[in-house]
Structures are given as C-alpha cells and as structure tokens.
Amino acid sequence: MGKYQTDAENLLKFVGGKENIAAVTHCATRMRFVLNDPSKADEKAIENISAVKGMFTNAGQFQVIIGNDVSTFYNDFTAVSGIEGVSKEQGKVLAKQNQNVLQRVIAVLAEIFTPLLPAIIVGGLILGFRNLLEGVQIQALGEKIVEGVLETNADGTPIYNTIVDVSQFWSGVNHFLWLPGEAIFHFLPVGITWSVTRKMGTTQILGIILGITLVSPQLLNAYAVNSTSAADIAANWTWDFGFIQIDRIGYQAQVIPAMMAGFTLAYLEKFFRPKIPEAVSMIFVPLFSLLPAIFFAHTILGPIGWRLGTGISYIVNAGLESPISWLFSAVFGAVYAPLVITGLHHTAIAIDTQLIADFGTTNLWPMIALSNIAQGAAVFAVLFLHRQDTKEKEISLPSGISSWLGVTEPAMFGINLKYVYPFVAAMIGSGLAGMFSNITGVRANAIGVGGLPGILAINGNIGGGWLAFLGAMAIAIVVPFLLTIFFRQQGIFNKIDRVGEQAVTAEGLVVEDTPEAVESTVSAEPVTEELFATANGTVVAITEVSDPVFSQKMMGDGFAVRPTDNHVYSPVHGTVTSVFDTQHAIGILTPGGAEVLVHMGLDTVELQGAPFTVKVKAGDKVTPNTEIAEMDLEAVKAAGKQTDILTVWTNADKVARLEISHLGETTAKKAIGEADIS
C-alpha cells in the first residue's frame, strides 16, 4: 500500500472520478488537473484530505497543493486511477477546454502585458516626477526679494513659476528624464509586438523590428496627426506608388494596432515555417512574414486598430464625464479588486494607455491607485484587530505595505479574502473614493504608479488636482479601516474570526472557547535555527515572487534569492530528504523538524532537469557551506523562465516564527534570518 493511497483514492473520487479527468500532471508542489467538468470537483471534501494544503483554479487547470512530497503522491494517484500524466505544456493546451472566449482573451492580455509591467511602472514613476517638476507652482522671486517683496504683475497679482522655471538643475533633470519616459510610452508598440511573438513562440527579433516600423522617425508622429491637415499629410506624409498612396503615420503609444500587427506577424510565421524547406527557411520565413505584416499594419490593421482603440477610450471617457459619471466611477472603483482576482484588470492597462494617447491624461488610473490603497487600509484594520496575533502580523504587515505601494495580491489573497469582511469594506471604500476622484476631475498623466505613490502620476493642473486626490486617498484609507472594524464587531460578511475570547462564524453566531481549545494552542519551547542565503544575488520577500502559490504562502513562508551566478547552497543545516526527478527542487529536514523546500526557478519543472546539476542525494547531511546544486541561469532565461531560488518552510505548523532580517544584495552562505521551530 502506497504512502498516500487512501488520500489519492479520495482525491480521485472528489475530483469527479476517472471519467472527469482529461489530463493530470504535477510540478514541484501541486497536482495539476484538467477536468472535463470542473463543477463536479467537491472542493470542501478535497480540502479535508489530510495531504492537501490548498487548491485553486488557474488558466483552466484545477491545481491541488500537496507540498514537496507531491511526486510520491502523484505516483500513488497514478496507481489508483490508472491515468498516465501528460507534460505541463500539454496540460496547458488541454486546459483551454475549460476556458470560455472571454477567459482566453484575458489570459492572452495578461501574457502580453505582464512582461511589460516593470517598464510601465518605471515609466509611470518617471513621468510622475516630471509632472511635479513641471506642475508645482512657486511664486516667483523678483529682484526685490532682498526687501522681502515677492514679484508681482502690474495689477499686483503674484507671478508663479514651476520648479523647472526657477532651477536650471531641475530643468536639466526634467529634460533628461524625457529620454526614458519617451522610450517606454511612445515606443510601447515595440514592447507589445515583442511580447506577442514571445507569447506565440515565434521569432522575437522580428516582433521588435515590426514594432520599430510602427514608431519610426520616418513616420508622422501619432501625437501630431490631429494638428496636421489632410492636405499636409497627402503632400508630405505618404508613400506614393503611383497608382496608390499610403499614409506614413506612426502609432506611438497605440496598443490595439500594435497587438493586431504582432499577431499577424506571428500567425504568418506559423503558416510559412512548415511549408518552406528548412534549407532556405532562415531567408524566406522572415521575409514572407515580416514584410506582409508591416504592409498590413500600415494599410489595414493600423487604421482599424487606431479607430477601435480610440472608440473604446472615447466610450470610457464619455462614461466618466457623463451625467451619471458618479455611478460609473463608483461601480468601477468597487469592482476593480474583484477584476484583479479574475484577471480582467489587465484590460484596464490597455484602456488607460489609449486614454492617455487620445486625451493626454486618464481618469481611470487614479481609481485603480485608490483601490490599491483601500485594500491596504483593510489589511491594516485587520492588523489592528489582531494585534496580539504575532504570526498573522508577519503576513498582514508586509501585505498592507505592498498594497499601499501598488501590489494588492498579497493583501487580497493573504488576508482580505480569507476573512471576506475586509475585502467588502475595501470595495466600498474604493468605490466611494473613486466616485469622489472622478467628480472632482482628477486625472493622471501616466499609469503604472499605484497605491500611495500614485499621487506622483496625478496632473496637478486639471480638476481638483493633487488636493482632490489627497481627499480621495483619505476616503480610501478611513472608510475601509472603519468599515472593517464595524463589520467584524457586528459579524457582517464575517467568516470565522476572533472577537476577544470568542469565535464568530459567518452567520454571526458566537462560539465560546473551550479549555481543550485553549490548551491546544500551547506548544513546547521552540528551537531557533539560523537561515542563510542560497546564492550570490538579491534576497527578496517571498511575497515578491510572481508564482501565486509561493507569493501567497500557500506552500508556507520563506524567502527567495535572485541569483547572479550558477551556484546554489543549502539555506539551513539539515539532512536531504528528497531530490526531485526533474532536478529543480530539493527537500531538506532541519534538526528541529522543519521541512524546507529549495525550489530553483519558477515553472522549471517542464525543463526536465536540463539546466540543473544536483550535487547531493537523499540522506546527505548539509550545511550552509554545502553547494547542493548548480543552475545554468542562461539556459533557464533562454527557456523564458525566471531564476528565483525559493526557500519555503512547507510544514507551517512547526514554524512558530520566521524572520528575514536581511533583504537586498547578499552573498551566498550569509546569515539572513532565523526561524523558531516548535
């Protein structure tokens, strides 16, 4: 009888039986199912299986978290079910059968824009800072300043200048910062066409070239089109082929034309590659793919995409400026957080970008920033209510800070959705703040800067400007904070939570603590174990990792190192308990009984061990000086994977406290924290 035979039999039963499984595979921590009918999965029953640590559905896959013993569980599951697994990529293909058209569109948008987010965020910060330099009004200091008199106009009104007007240094800084700002936003089509080819698995350099042809200096800049007459365009900005003329118009900052052109290029390449002999494919596949894509982009796709994108942005802008804009903005502000859960929020990036391209500013982004703030405020209210709970503080404090800096997933999945009432409070506060923001005419010059730093992106000279946005921020902080406390005390929207020495159920019923329950919370004196960096590089909080299973601590708490070389060392003293067949993960048991998983790279299970050389085996004793593996960073990156090395404590019940005292640059084998193991 296998170790997990009973649990595997139960899981097979509760996912709907063998006939409901289209495919099953596993990675380092979870079972990945593609179910013919996902509604047949009994999640409550699955949650009660002792080996199961959690579950979620993503991209059409029903994923059940097992932990670092998943390979053993998978073998037992295969034995009792008689189902042979498929590769992870095959699983993804099959998973599409569980996605409707809208889900597939959202998944595509997410895959296109996610790699671009770092640049968009940096660009937003840069443009936000330039906004301050060009927008903050300072009363001009005249020659009479020595007499304590400020410069005025002839009618006695004060003269105001901006920071760049009164300081040559900041004028130079402002001028310099336009270089990266323009590169990120004006040339965004280059990033989009590259990202499309990356997602489609076609030649990425062709995507880059296609993007450049959309923003080339040989074209009339998109921002100048509205101020250029049709006669001028016909005379100076066309390609004249004698029998036909084609406008030479650029698509700076345009999203939809770039996406349409990118997909055209990718599908052309996929069409020609199998049809052209390999001996000449290097010449003719790029030629037959790129040139038609460029031609279609400038003759058909670009003009259609431009009008489509402009139409969407005008509809959204009209809704936010209509007589019922208060309702439009309140609804959007309230539902944005649920959109993040579904992935629909990625559409807002495209709409925001188009709004800025068409109107110079966007009234949508301020509401997104306010939603970030509201989710963080709800978390801080939970932190206040649970201030005696040291373990939850370790989750809530960084989650709240992260949310106020614009990243809400840790706050939502780690705290607010767990209790429900903070999430509802944040939605209400976000809706009211968004309504106030839109009514007062707040608009942003750039996107990407969320949370509290979002004020940097606000245009101070339109509507209520910075002052109005500060008021909206106050609403987004105060309302969710107070509502969270109120909902909890009244048992509204409340899943099981503590009120003093009592438990409150979702129905608001109070359950007294029993002596047995109090006694069960008492544990033996913990043993403190030191933690060490696994590689040269940068230590980051586990919440910063892009894989939600790790960042939301579904597998347990820990940390990650973003390595700068190939050598991987043990993060603890202990004994190797397992080396995964795919070589990308190693299990270690510490003297105190903590189970530690060292996971090299994200989604690297499908690389089948190629970039990894493991230097230890089960039963080996290891210390922080033990090199346990080598990871070929270039090979991992070339495969499109991230190289983060994760260290995760998978038996959370044994970890009384985990503290990472050092974040940032580090060297391998350096002490970076400690854990109390009970």
XYZ file of C-alpha atoms in Angstrom:
678
model
C 0.000 0.000 0.000
C 1.401 3.365 -1.030
C 2.046 6.121 1.470
C -0.783 8.261 0.101
C -3.034 5.547 -1.344
C -6.060 6.427 0.784
C -5.677 10.178 0.147
C -5.154 9.520 -3.572
C -8.314 7.387 -3.718
C -10.276 10.146 -2.000
C -8.898 12.808 -4.310
C -9.809 10.699 -7.356
C -13.348 10.367 -6.003
C -13.754 14.036 -5.098
C -12.497 15.440 -8.419
C -15.361 13.552 -10.073
C -13.770 10.202 -10.796
C -11.533 8.975 -13.581
C -14.059 9.865 -16.277
C -13.921 13.550 -15.252
C -10.135 13.834 -15.689
C -8.941 14.937 -19.127
C -5.311 15.179 -18.004
C -3.224 15.217 -14.845
C 0.375 16.157 -14.186
C 2.362 17.666 -11.339
C 5.100 20.201 -10.618
C 7.244 20.562 -7.507
C 4.375 21.352 -5.165
C 0.985 20.638 -6.707
C -1.157 18.261 -8.715
C -2.458 19.881 -11.907
C -5.786 18.563 -13.235
C -7.664 19.402 -16.402
C -11.232 18.410 -15.583
C -13.923 17.763 -18.159
C -16.482 19.315 -15.805
C -14.846 21.451 -13.079
C -18.179 21.812 -11.259
C -18.013 18.127 -10.266
C -14.977 18.760 -8.038
C -16.039 18.727 -4.378
C -13.703 21.399 -3.018
C -14.919 21.095 0.574
C -14.221 17.387 0.625
C -10.854 17.823 -1.083
C -9.873 20.437 1.494
C -10.406 17.853 4.246
C -7.964 15.355 2.712
C -5.001 15.295 5.096
C -2.325 15.562 2.377
C -3.964 18.595 0.727
C -2.685 22.043 1.717
C -4.957 24.066 -0.537
C -6.341 24.388 -4.054
C -7.151 26.954 -6.706
C -8.119 27.149 -10.362
C -5.873 28.959 -12.810
C -5.874 29.101 -16.623
C -8.329 26.203 -16.845
C -6.319 23.947 -14.516
C -7.612 22.694 -11.170
C -4.485 22.730 -9.001
C -4.275 20.869 -5.707
C -1.363 21.814 -3.444
C 0.335 18.798 -1.871
C 3.813 20.021 -0.940
C 7.308 18.756 -1.545
C 6.144 15.112 -1.403
C 3.954 15.642 -4.462
C 5.927 13.202 -6.634
C 5.168 10.361 -4.205
C 1.525 11.403 -4.054
C 1.400 11.566 -7.857
C 2.759 8.031 -8.167
C 0.127 6.738 -5.738
C -2.570 8.670 -7.591
C -1.468 7.193 -10.908
C -1.544 3.718 -9.374
C -5.098 4.006 -8.014
C -6.512 5.890 -11.007
C -4.745 4.146 -13.857
C -4.253 7.553 -15.512
C -0.883 8.387 -17.002
C 0.104 12.049 -16.854
C 0.926 14.476 -19.614
C 3.559 17.182 -19.836
C 2.849 20.551 -18.267
C 2.631 22.182 -21.699
C 0.176 19.546 -22.922
C -1.814 20.194 -19.765
C -1.970 23.892 -20.595
C -3.256 23.109 -24.080
C -5.926 20.771 -22.740
C -6.821 23.289 -20.031
C -8.110 25.676 -22.672
C -11.189 23.466 -22.987
C -12.297 24.835 -19.584
C -11.909 28.474 -20.616
C -14.580 30.491 -22.370
C -13.766 33.055 -25.041
C -13.556 35.931 -22.545
C -11.206 33.963 -20.269
C -8.937 33.182 -23.209
C -8.842 36.828 -24.265
C -7.983 37.889 -20.705
C -5.303 35.199 -20.451
C -3.748 36.469 -23.688
C -3.799 40.086 -22.463
C -2.183 39.008 -19.204
C 0.589 37.129 -21.003
C 1.256 40.116 -23.265
C 1.268 42.874 -20.636
C 2.817 41.093 -17.640
C 6.377 41.168 -19.096
C 5.895 44.885 -19.851
C 4.785 45.891 -16.343
C 8.283 46.651 -14.938
C 8.885 49.151 -17.737
C 5.384 50.649 -17.432
C 5.800 51.103 -13.667
C 9.222 52.744 -14.054
C 7.877 54.930 -16.840
C 4.967 55.977 -14.647
C 7.320 56.971 -11.841
C 9.469 58.992 -14.229
C 6.541 60.813 -15.791
C 5.034 61.347 -12.354
C 8.222 63.004 -11.135
C 8.365 65.154 -14.282
C 4.767 66.091 -13.574
C 5.866 67.535 -10.220
C 8.767 69.429 -11.791
C 6.535 70.952 -14.465
C 3.350 71.338 -12.433
C 4.147 72.580 -8.932
C 3.600 76.352 -8.919
C 6.041 78.509 -6.930
C 5.590 82.237 -6.511
C 8.359 83.930 -8.473
C 11.076 85.717 -6.521
C 11.868 89.092 -8.052
C 14.766 91.467 -7.652
C 13.087 92.984 -4.579
C 13.318 89.712 -2.645
C 16.083 91.237 -0.506
C 13.473 93.673 0.691
C 11.071 90.838 1.481
C 8.837 91.564 -1.531
C 7.666 88.843 -3.953
C 7.460 89.520 -7.695
C 4.021 90.529 -8.976
C 2.301 91.509 -12.198
C 1.413 95.115 -12.951
C -2.010 94.594 -11.384
C -0.442 93.334 -8.165
C -1.257 89.633 -8.653
C 1.604 87.274 -7.854
C 3.678 85.695 -10.602
C 4.065 81.916 -10.391
C 6.720 79.730 -11.960
C 7.311 75.985 -11.977
C 10.340 74.218 -10.487
C 11.915 73.903 -13.934
C 11.426 77.651 -14.475
C 13.383 78.640 -11.375
C 16.076 75.929 -11.298
C 18.456 75.134 -14.142
C 19.477 71.897 -12.408
C 15.928 70.563 -12.223
C 15.267 71.819 -15.728
C 18.172 69.667 -16.898
C 16.936 66.678 -14.892
C 13.460 67.106 -16.348
C 14.814 67.259 -19.890
C 16.994 64.187 -19.335
C 14.152 62.126 -17.862
C 12.118 62.643 -21.015
C 14.521 60.212 -22.735
C 13.460 57.067 -20.801
C 9.876 58.342 -20.469
C 9.519 58.632 -24.231
C 11.274 55.294 -24.777
C 8.780 53.480 -22.548
C 5.464 55.029 -23.561
C 5.918 56.475 -27.066
C 7.689 53.300 -28.178
C 5.329 50.963 -26.315
C 4.293 49.261 -29.601
C 7.823 47.813 -29.816
C 7.358 46.144 -26.438
C 3.894 44.905 -27.377
C 4.914 43.320 -30.689
C 7.919 41.707 -28.972
C 5.703 40.363 -26.182
C 3.186 38.957 -28.686
C 5.903 36.999 -30.528
C 7.281 35.815 -27.188
C 3.849 34.576 -26.138
C 3.236 32.903 -29.526
C 6.663 31.236 -29.577
C 7.759 32.898 -32.818
C 10.895 34.899 -33.678
C 11.142 37.728 -31.154
C 13.595 39.922 -33.106
C 11.047 40.104 -35.927
C 8.499 41.351 -33.415
C 10.920 44.064 -32.302
C 11.565 45.123 -35.899
C 7.840 45.216 -36.643
C 7.325 47.430 -33.579
C 10.062 49.809 -34.712
C 8.344 50.198 -38.095
C 5.265 51.417 -36.240
C 7.126 54.224 -34.430
C 9.897 55.064 -36.916
C 11.013 58.728 -37.198
C 10.184 58.432 -40.923
C 6.509 58.467 -39.930
C 4.315 61.348 -38.839
C 4.225 61.120 -35.043
C 0.848 59.916 -33.781
C 0.668 62.849 -31.374
C 0.923 65.291 -34.321
C -1.759 63.711 -36.503
C -4.692 65.763 -35.148
C -2.815 69.027 -35.663
C -1.749 68.152 -39.231
C -4.094 68.927 -42.117
C -5.186 66.256 -44.581
C -3.534 68.254 -47.367
C -0.229 68.327 -45.486
C -0.415 64.571 -44.850
C -1.180 63.923 -48.544
C 1.696 66.139 -49.663
C 4.411 65.202 -47.169
C 3.481 62.048 -45.263
C 2.642 59.343 -47.803
C 4.268 56.524 -49.710
C 3.446 57.213 -53.365
C 3.340 54.052 -55.506
C 1.878 55.869 -58.487
C -1.436 54.053 -58.561
C -1.927 54.228 -54.778
C -0.826 56.377 -51.859
C -0.437 55.074 -48.289
C -0.298 57.438 -45.321
C 3.014 57.379 -43.415
C 1.510 57.718 -39.940
C 3.109 56.423 -36.748
C 1.420 54.543 -33.927
C 3.274 55.916 -30.900
C 1.647 54.715 -27.627
C -1.068 52.869 -29.585
C -1.941 49.485 -28.069
C -4.515 47.803 -30.315
C -2.749 48.436 -33.659
C 0.454 47.006 -32.191
C -1.341 43.898 -30.886
C -3.086 43.309 -34.218
C 0.173 43.703 -36.133
C 2.037 41.425 -33.718
C -0.495 38.600 -34.021
C -0.499 38.958 -37.817
C 3.275 38.520 -37.859
C 3.128 35.524 -35.513
C 0.431 33.710 -37.489
C 2.181 34.396 -40.796
C 5.378 32.890 -39.414
C 3.489 29.855 -38.076
C 1.871 29.455 -41.513
C 5.053 29.664 -43.593
C 7.515 27.823 -41.335
C 6.244 24.274 -42.008
C 5.745 25.000 -45.721
C 9.215 26.361 -46.571
C 12.159 23.911 -46.822
C 14.471 24.106 -43.828
C 17.491 24.827 -46.049
C 16.095 28.237 -47.037
C 13.739 28.903 -44.113
C 16.204 31.316 -42.493
C 15.766 33.616 -45.503
C 12.201 33.200 -46.671
C 10.236 32.672 -43.447
C 11.240 36.110 -42.056
C 10.826 37.699 -45.495
C 7.343 36.317 -46.148
C 6.235 37.005 -42.568
C 7.700 40.418 -41.779
C 7.077 42.368 -44.992
C 3.381 41.469 -45.304
C 2.884 42.156 -41.582
C 4.409 45.643 -42.000
C 2.301 46.283 -45.098
C -0.944 45.130 -43.456
C -0.089 47.116 -40.318
C 0.116 50.393 -42.247
C -2.716 49.803 -44.703
C -5.425 47.884 -42.854
C -4.645 46.874 -39.278
C -3.209 50.181 -38.095
C -6.095 52.395 -39.224
C -8.696 49.880 -37.962
C -6.877 49.386 -34.666
C -6.443 53.135 -34.227
C -10.178 53.756 -34.686
C -11.086 50.798 -32.474
C -8.755 51.886 -29.678
C -9.873 55.492 -29.969
C -13.513 54.405 -29.896
C -13.036 52.388 -26.704
C -11.191 55.221 -24.978
C -13.872 57.750 -26.002
C -16.647 55.487 -24.674
C -14.873 55.058 -21.324
C -14.049 58.752 -21.131
C -17.626 59.677 -22.022
C -18.927 57.371 -19.294
C -16.629 59.011 -16.753
C -17.725 62.503 -17.835
C -21.436 61.802 -18.341
C -24.252 62.985 -16.008
C -24.096 59.565 -14.320
C -20.294 59.571 -14.019
C -20.701 59.320 -10.247
C -22.322 55.913 -10.706
C -19.871 54.777 -13.385
C -16.866 55.670 -11.237
C -18.364 54.250 -8.035
C -19.030 50.905 -9.711
C -15.594 50.745 -11.323
C -13.867 51.687 -8.059
C -15.792 48.993 -6.186
C -15.363 46.146 -8.675
C -11.725 46.721 -9.632
C -10.463 44.438 -6.846
C -12.676 41.520 -7.979
C -11.403 42.177 -11.505
C -7.869 41.550 -10.220
C -8.992 38.124 -8.984
C -10.427 37.207 -12.395
C -7.559 38.747 -14.370
C -9.859 41.203 -16.140
C -7.864 44.112 -14.705
C -5.310 43.630 -17.479
C -7.803 45.195 -19.893
C -7.601 48.428 -17.873
C -3.916 48.808 -18.786
C -4.759 48.848 -22.480
C -7.670 51.273 -21.965
C -5.593 53.581 -19.740
C -2.788 53.678 -22.277
C -5.259 54.516 -25.036
C -6.890 57.251 -22.937
C -3.509 58.931 -22.452
C -2.757 58.621 -26.162
C -6.088 60.240 -27.084
C -6.597 62.786 -24.305
C -3.154 63.256 -22.770
C -4.444 62.083 -19.377
C -6.603 59.302 -17.924
C -9.355 59.439 -15.304
C -9.293 55.640 -14.888
C -5.865 55.147 -13.345
C -6.464 57.309 -10.241
C -9.321 54.962 -9.302
C -7.029 51.945 -9.686
C -4.478 53.528 -7.364
C -7.273 54.220 -4.859
C -8.370 50.573 -4.993
C -4.807 49.575 -4.027
C -4.933 51.960 -1.079
C -8.339 50.687 0.081
C -7.219 47.050 0.115
C -4.165 48.036 2.158
C -6.263 50.028 4.624
C -8.495 46.996 5.226
C -5.422 44.875 5.915
C -4.139 47.400 8.440
C -7.547 47.319 10.140
C -7.232 43.522 10.440
C -3.703 44.030 11.765
C -5.116 46.404 14.385
C -7.870 43.961 15.337
C -5.443 41.028 15.514
C -2.548 42.967 17.005
C -1.895 40.193 19.547
C -1.501 37.589 16.781
C 2.246 37.649 16.054
C 2.076 35.051 13.300
C -0.630 36.854 11.326
C 1.251 40.126 11.761
C 4.085 38.609 9.744
C 1.656 38.247 6.844
C -0.559 41.313 7.247
C 2.109 43.973 7.756
C 4.105 43.299 4.553
C 0.848 42.659 2.657
C -0.565 46.026 3.705
C 2.641 47.862 2.821
C 2.799 46.066 -0.532
C -0.787 47.083 -1.277
C -0.095 50.731 -0.456
C 2.815 50.540 -2.898
C 0.510 49.251 -5.642
C 0.685 45.410 -5.413
C -2.568 44.113 -3.924
C -2.446 40.346 -4.484
C -0.726 39.513 -1.135
C -3.265 41.680 0.725
C -6.285 40.251 -1.047
C -5.350 36.578 -1.065
C -3.406 36.534 2.185
C -5.839 38.462 4.425
C -8.900 40.151 2.966
C -10.438 37.265 1.027
C -9.665 34.885 3.880
C -11.957 36.852 6.219
C -14.252 38.308 3.487
C -15.441 41.326 5.529
C -12.203 43.333 4.982
C -12.490 42.688 1.248
C -16.065 44.004 1.153
C -15.062 47.019 3.269
C -12.224 47.785 0.853
C -14.573 47.538 -2.139
C -16.996 50.025 -0.581
C -14.209 52.437 0.370
C -12.651 52.139 -3.080
C -15.988 52.841 -4.765
C -16.590 55.989 -2.688
C -13.013 57.201 -3.221
C -13.260 56.552 -6.980
C -16.534 58.466 -7.159
C -15.024 61.429 -5.301
C -11.928 61.339 -7.516
C -13.935 61.417 -10.734
C -16.438 64.035 -9.554
C -13.574 66.369 -8.644
C -11.977 65.856 -12.078
C -8.781 64.097 -11.002
C -6.737 62.814 -13.946
C -3.366 61.084 -14.270
C -0.615 61.839 -16.746
C 0.806 58.308 -16.589
C -0.017 54.785 -15.465
C 1.897 52.123 -13.579
C 2.329 54.016 -10.307
C -0.287 52.606 -7.937
C -1.078 52.901 -4.249
C 0.148 55.914 -2.304
C 2.890 56.770 -4.856
C 0.057 57.118 -7.390
C -0.154 60.795 -6.456
C 3.041 61.272 -8.480
C 1.092 60.461 -11.641
C -1.734 62.927 -10.934
C -1.957 66.066 -13.049
C -1.971 68.920 -10.549
C -3.401 71.423 -13.026
C -6.591 69.589 -14.049
C -9.759 69.484 -11.950
C -9.100 69.240 -8.242
C -5.521 68.082 -8.896
C -3.341 66.812 -6.078
C -5.514 68.255 -3.314
C -8.606 66.402 -4.551
C -6.635 63.183 -4.914
C -5.383 63.552 -1.344
C -9.033 63.785 -0.289
C -9.829 60.640 -2.278
C -6.858 58.886 -0.657
C -8.188 59.840 2.780
C -11.548 58.277 1.889
C -9.811 55.134 0.608
C -7.966 54.810 3.938
C -10.554 55.867 6.530
C -13.700 54.199 5.136
C -12.263 50.664 4.675
C -10.481 50.864 8.040
C -13.623 51.831 9.976
C -15.921 49.513 7.996
C -13.592 46.566 8.585
C -13.787 47.126 12.341
C -17.570 47.643 12.175
C -18.224 44.538 10.052
C -16.102 42.424 12.339
C -17.746 43.600 15.532
C -21.241 43.155 14.057
C -20.482 39.809 12.417
C -21.334 41.180 8.931
C -19.753 39.319 5.968
C -17.697 37.604 8.666
C -16.177 34.196 8.171
C -14.716 32.615 11.349
C -12.750 35.319 13.168
C -11.911 36.124 16.763
C -13.738 38.674 18.903
C -11.974 38.868 22.252
C -12.027 35.305 23.605
C -14.824 34.166 21.259
C -15.149 32.881 17.723
C -17.635 34.441 15.299
C -18.963 32.337 12.439
C -20.071 33.629 9.049
C -23.624 33.797 10.403
C -22.506 35.947 13.353
C -23.011 33.153 15.929
C -20.666 33.305 18.911
C -18.851 30.118 19.956
C -17.214 30.089 23.366
C -13.627 28.903 23.690
C -13.290 25.543 25.392
C -10.479 24.578 27.787
C -9.387 21.982 25.231
C -9.117 24.656 22.525
C -7.059 26.932 24.755
C -4.829 24.063 25.805
C -4.264 23.025 22.187
C -2.716 26.397 21.379
C 0.089 25.873 23.893
C 3.256 24.400 22.368
C 6.668 23.417 23.535
C 9.512 25.948 23.704
C 10.692 26.483 20.105
C 14.223 25.896 18.811
C 15.804 28.786 16.909
C 17.508 27.871 13.626
C 19.582 30.275 11.528
C 18.781 30.904 7.835
C 21.323 31.549 5.099
C 21.347 32.942 1.551
C 21.278 30.189 -1.078
C 23.272 32.129 -3.686
C 25.034 35.346 -4.573
C 22.380 37.835 -5.618
C 19.428 39.677 -4.096
C 17.252 38.453 -1.228
C 13.560 39.286 -1.697
C 10.455 38.607 0.357
C 8.503 35.570 -0.775
C 5.548 37.869 -1.479
C 7.591 39.403 -4.315
C 7.723 36.116 -6.250
C 5.439 36.031 -9.302
C 4.099 32.500 -8.705
C 0.914 32.950 -6.586
C 1.328 29.571 -4.853
C 4.551 30.844 -3.308
C 3.828 34.582 -3.042
C 0.526 33.944 -1.269
C 2.291 31.493 1.050
C 0.014 28.611 0.124
C 3.029 26.319 0.468
C 4.375 28.100 3.526
C 6.513 31.088 4.479
C 10.045 31.654 3.261
C 12.198 33.865 1.087
C 13.753 33.967 -2.374
C 17.127 34.849 -3.834
C 17.502 36.236 -7.346
C 20.901 34.771 -8.216
C 23.774 36.307 -10.135
C 25.720 33.075 -10.666
C 25.043 29.364 -11.032
C 25.982 28.054 -7.572
C 23.222 27.082 -5.119
C 23.881 26.410 -1.418
C 21.814 24.971 1.411
C 19.785 27.599 3.316
C 19.910 25.571 6.564
C 21.721 22.871 8.489
C 19.943 19.574 7.923
C 19.543 16.334 6.001
C 18.474 15.984 2.371
C 15.173 14.102 2.272
C 14.418 14.217 -1.453
C 15.731 15.278 -4.839
C 13.024 15.680 -7.458
C 13.339 13.686 -10.673
C 13.381 16.937 -12.633
C 16.327 18.136 -10.506
C 14.778 21.581 -9.939
C 13.802 21.098 -6.287
C 15.420 19.621 -3.177
C 13.835 18.801 0.189
C 15.770 19.270 3.446
C 14.802 18.345 7.031
C 16.306 20.561 9.763
C 17.339 19.300 13.245
C 14.245 20.988 14.714
C 11.932 19.109 12.361
C 11.212 21.822 9.801
C 10.675 20.650 6.214
C 12.434 23.035 3.836
C 11.921 23.076 0.074
C 14.627 24.640 -2.128
C 12.941 25.358 -5.476
C 15.220 26.541 -8.312
C 13.448 28.794 -10.819
C 9.731 29.246 -11.491
C 7.839 26.746 -13.651
C 11.148 24.973 -14.334
C 9.641 21.510 -13.887
C 8.977 21.378 -17.633
C 12.712 21.813 -18.380
C 13.136 18.178 -17.317
C 16.316 18.828 -15.356
C 18.361 20.141 -18.288
C 19.700 23.341 -16.614
C 20.362 21.685 -13.218
C 23.221 19.690 -11.762
C 22.302 18.434 -8.287
C 25.321 17.658 -6.102
C 23.593 15.953 -3.165
C 21.369 12.921 -2.668
C 18.768 11.817 -0.143
C 20.368 11.143 3.229
C 23.269 13.586 2.796
C 23.994 15.976 5.667
C 24.196 19.601 4.505
C 25.276 22.929 5.964
C 25.135 26.475 4.553
C 28.619 25.792 3.148
C 27.324 22.837 1.114
C 26.845 23.511 -2.584
C 23.717 21.475 -3.260
C 23.303 22.259 -6.978
C 24.272 24.312 -9.997
C 21.638 26.094 -12.067
C 22.537 27.277 -15.555
C 20.978 30.750 -15.359
C 21.367 31.490 -19.061
C 19.636 28.247 -20.028
C 16.757 28.970 -17.649
C 16.376 32.504 -19.002
C 16.590 31.270 -22.596
C 13.665 28.971 -21.840
C 11.648 32.016 -20.776
C 11.678 31.122 -17.069
C 12.554 33.181 -14.005
C 15.604 32.162 -11.981
C 14.376 32.937 -8.452
C 15.621 30.370 -5.914
C 12.868 29.871 -3.333
C 13.322 28.568 0.187
C 9.972 27.540 1.696
C 9.051 26.005 5.065
C 6.339 23.553 3.982
C 5.205 22.316 7.417
C 3.924 25.665 8.684
C 2.640 24.129 11.911
C 6.242 23.593 13.010
C 7.316 27.199 12.324
C 6.405 29.439 15.260
C 8.281 32.436 13.863
C 10.217 33.148 10.684
C 12.122 36.413 10.382
C 14.153 37.554 7.389
C 16.401 40.276 8.773
C 18.301 40.999 5.568
C 16.722 41.888 2.217
C 18.675 43.179 -0.764
C 22.097 42.304 -2.119
C 23.795 39.343 -0.490
C 26.497 36.740 -0.876
C 25.944 33.009 -0.692
C 26.184 31.416 2.775
C 25.487 34.724 4.515
C 23.153 34.617 7.559
C 19.964 36.490 6.631
C 17.420 35.493 9.295
C 16.166 32.903 11.735
C 13.206 30.643 12.413
C 11.705 29.306 15.642
C 10.812 25.643 15.155
C 8.417 24.105 17.661
